[in-house]
XYZ file of C-alpha atoms in Angstrom:
248
model
C -59.177 -142.154 109.339
C -60.688 -140.071 106.500
C -60.901 -136.315 107.000
C -61.820 -133.614 104.460
C -61.259 -129.846 104.397
C -60.944 -126.992 101.879
C -57.868 -124.738 101.911
C -58.027 -121.241 100.373
C -54.625 -120.730 98.737
C -54.975 -116.954 98.346
C -56.204 -116.269 101.889
C -54.206 -119.063 103.616
C -57.308 -120.252 105.496
C -58.958 -123.634 106.134
C -62.599 -124.659 106.236
C -63.750 -126.898 109.074
C -62.448 -130.456 108.902
C -65.109 -133.133 108.387
C -64.624 -136.838 109.178
C -65.980 -139.430 106.766
C -68.738 -141.757 107.965
C -67.520 -144.770 109.923
C -64.034 -143.227 109.841
C -63.414 -144.725 106.385
C -60.131 -143.776 104.707
C -60.190 -141.518 101.635
C -58.501 -143.318 98.735
C -59.141 -140.891 95.884
C -61.342 -137.896 95.106
C -62.394 -135.563 92.286
C -64.188 -132.219 91.951
C -67.269 -132.216 89.689
C -67.103 -130.068 86.552
C -69.385 -127.373 88.025
C -67.298 -127.348 91.244
C -70.353 -127.875 93.463
C -69.621 -131.417 94.660
C -66.743 -133.741 95.530
C -66.741 -137.366 94.387
C -64.841 -139.441 96.949
C -63.768 -143.083 96.905
C -63.693 -144.251 100.531
C -63.102 -147.600 102.162
C -63.002 -150.666 99.905
C -65.706 -149.988 97.324
C -67.795 -146.946 98.315
C -68.028 -143.843 96.114
C -69.879 -140.956 97.774
C -71.041 -137.510 96.661
C -70.217 -134.607 99.024
C -71.528 -131.019 98.923
C -68.484 -128.765 98.536
C -70.218 -125.841 100.313
C -70.619 -127.581 103.681
C -68.703 -130.878 103.124
C -71.802 -132.902 104.030
C -72.203 -136.320 102.426
C -75.233 -136.412 100.096
C -75.432 -140.019 98.914
C -73.543 -143.141 97.889
C -73.190 -143.766 94.137
C -74.711 -147.247 94.087
C -74.175 -147.865 90.333
C -70.423 -148.098 90.955
C -70.762 -150.764 93.668
C -70.250 -153.679 91.208
C -66.788 -152.292 90.382
C -65.094 -153.831 93.386
C -61.876 -152.382 94.788
C -61.824 -149.074 92.940
C -58.413 -147.428 92.784
C -58.921 -144.007 91.163
C -61.762 -141.605 90.432
C -61.604 -138.496 88.215
C -64.169 -135.962 86.978
C -64.093 -134.217 83.592
C -66.571 -132.356 81.337
C -69.624 -133.656 83.197
C -68.359 -137.239 83.180
C -66.530 -139.412 85.677
C -63.674 -141.836 85.030
C -63.103 -144.650 87.530
C -60.774 -147.621 87.400
C -59.576 -150.662 89.268
C -56.680 -152.903 88.293
C -58.583 -154.557 85.410
C -60.943 -152.039 83.800
C -61.479 -148.326 83.061
C -65.105 -147.086 83.177
C -66.715 -143.840 82.034
C -69.864 -142.672 83.821
C -71.907 -139.525 84.381
C -70.978 -137.534 87.502
C -73.949 -138.854 89.476
C -72.741 -142.415 88.939
C -76.201 -143.469 87.709
C -75.141 -144.354 84.161
C -71.936 -146.261 83.426
C -71.840 -145.599 79.683
C -68.737 -147.420 78.494
C -65.580 -149.178 79.605
C -62.498 -150.853 78.265
C -60.524 -153.721 79.826
C -56.838 -153.533 80.669
C -55.010 -156.847 80.353
C -51.963 -155.784 82.413
C -52.601 -154.791 86.034
C -53.606 -151.116 85.951
C -52.289 -148.525 88.417
C -53.608 -145.188 87.103
C -55.434 -143.590 84.162
C -55.696 -139.982 82.910
C -57.519 -138.180 80.081
C -58.217 -134.588 79.022
C -60.887 -135.168 76.359
C -62.458 -138.564 77.230
C -61.182 -139.831 73.867
C -57.446 -140.269 74.358
C -56.406 -142.047 77.576
C -53.006 -142.600 79.164
C -52.700 -145.608 81.478
C -49.927 -146.636 83.865
C -49.472 -150.325 84.622
C -47.572 -152.510 87.063
C -44.930 -153.125 84.382
C -43.990 -149.401 84.605
C -45.051 -148.677 81.003
C -47.331 -145.832 79.898
C -49.877 -146.811 77.240
C -51.823 -144.325 75.118
C -55.347 -145.487 74.204
C -57.719 -144.149 71.552
C -61.231 -144.949 72.797
C -62.605 -144.987 69.250
C -60.079 -147.605 68.149
C -59.872 -149.443 71.491
C -56.226 -150.335 71.083
C -52.830 -149.191 72.305
C -51.376 -146.420 70.129
C -47.999 -145.780 71.757
C -45.899 -146.991 74.654
C -43.454 -145.005 76.761
C -40.761 -147.570 77.681
C -39.299 -148.278 81.094
C -36.655 -146.004 82.572
C -34.595 -146.229 85.740
C -37.038 -144.113 87.763
C -40.471 -145.661 88.277
C -43.525 -143.752 87.075
C -45.419 -142.537 90.145
C -48.051 -140.201 88.691
C -49.712 -139.112 85.430
C -51.103 -135.557 85.493
C -53.520 -134.250 82.853
C -52.746 -130.885 81.237
C -55.190 -128.314 79.829
C -53.786 -129.007 76.366
C -54.887 -132.633 75.720
C -51.840 -133.205 73.537
C -49.554 -133.277 76.593
C -49.320 -135.126 79.909
C -47.098 -134.433 82.925
C -45.364 -137.504 84.358
C -43.605 -137.864 87.720
C -40.840 -140.452 88.076
C -39.247 -141.255 91.412
C -37.616 -144.320 92.943
C -38.406 -145.090 96.575
C -34.850 -144.558 97.753
C -34.442 -141.230 95.928
C -35.301 -137.779 97.254
C -35.384 -136.220 93.777
C -38.643 -136.101 91.806
C -38.292 -136.049 88.012
C -41.098 -134.401 86.003
C -41.474 -134.930 82.260
C -43.823 -133.169 79.849
C -44.781 -135.880 77.363
C -46.099 -135.157 73.839
C -48.732 -137.851 73.196
C -48.800 -137.241 69.440
C -45.041 -137.297 68.854
C -44.449 -139.976 71.514
C -41.620 -137.917 72.973
C -40.585 -136.133 76.167
C -40.273 -132.427 75.326
C -39.137 -131.199 78.751
C -37.639 -132.800 81.844
C -36.953 -131.144 85.216
C -35.663 -132.526 88.527
C -36.908 -131.232 91.889
C -34.769 -131.798 94.962
C -37.724 -132.828 97.096
C -39.536 -136.045 98.011
C -43.049 -135.571 96.584
C -46.064 -137.464 97.955
C -48.907 -135.749 96.046
C -49.380 -132.926 93.535
C -51.886 -131.040 91.384
C -51.263 -128.934 88.266
C -53.194 -125.653 88.046
C -55.018 -124.658 84.860
C -52.155 -122.449 83.652
C -50.209 -125.658 82.839
C -47.218 -124.164 84.674
C -47.920 -123.918 88.419
C -47.499 -127.260 90.173
C -48.719 -127.531 93.784
C -46.802 -130.331 95.523
C -46.994 -131.835 98.993
C -43.762 -133.313 100.325
C -43.015 -136.233 102.638
C -42.356 -133.626 105.349
C -45.950 -132.337 104.967
C -44.968 -129.086 103.287
C -47.062 -127.558 100.484
C -45.174 -125.730 97.736
C -46.028 -123.996 94.447
C -43.450 -124.709 91.723
C -43.135 -123.220 88.235
C -42.488 -125.847 85.554
C -41.119 -123.165 83.236
C -38.359 -122.052 85.609
C -38.171 -125.194 87.813
C -38.169 -122.992 90.923
C -40.289 -122.759 94.082
C -42.687 -119.823 93.733
C -44.433 -120.083 97.120
C -44.241 -122.268 100.218
C -47.546 -122.377 102.087
C -47.607 -122.368 105.867
C -50.107 -123.844 108.307
C -50.103 -127.527 107.324
C -49.405 -129.776 110.301
C -51.204 -133.106 109.781
C -50.257 -135.451 106.908
C -52.432 -135.109 103.780
C -52.707 -137.629 100.956
C -54.961 -136.101 98.280
C -54.718 -132.559 96.855
C -57.248 -131.187 94.333
C -57.639 -127.709 92.820
C -60.914 -125.787 92.442
C -61.744 -122.358 91.010
C -58.710 -122.372 88.731
C -56.401 -123.095 91.641
C -57.759 -120.660 94.250
C -58.794 -123.530 96.509
């Protein structure tokens, strides 16, 4: 079942919860650059546009229908990045113009970018690859480690990316700040919590994480400590996104 709501971090309040049409599950979502709409991937291959003010569905983005079995959708600088396990595509936020794409020979799991030029991809072989769109080739690789890569998180400074590593049997989440230019991890912290989802606020320090026990916490990367633990979350939640600089 797919259900959507907006949580105000400062006021500790929820908007009304809205179910998706036909009870389709929400797989991935992104906030548009002007923070007026939500782009949501639901079901097997539907991408819909939702009004953030009232959470009403506006339309289905039909141009993305040919990209069967989408896995991720992100919004950045008026553009949208979507991917499945074989290709990464760049489109406008209305989904009416898919401007460019590049194939990925090894089964793709996730992709992130801060400037739509340099991309970091995560593959089934547990290797991060850094792509330069202008050159269309792999620039660097971050080799395998004992903990599997679970998430790539874009940072405001496009030089860096935040990476979460965590094995299924472990309760500790390892976060690494990775310098894309130097091909090096410049900081590594371990959190004694089992993370299911997270979002990094625009200060590049405050990390909002949801845990397997359905708790929502704000953590400082600088000090590696819990700053705030939010109350009021009862049902499981699978996607967390920040709007208004992290106020919602």
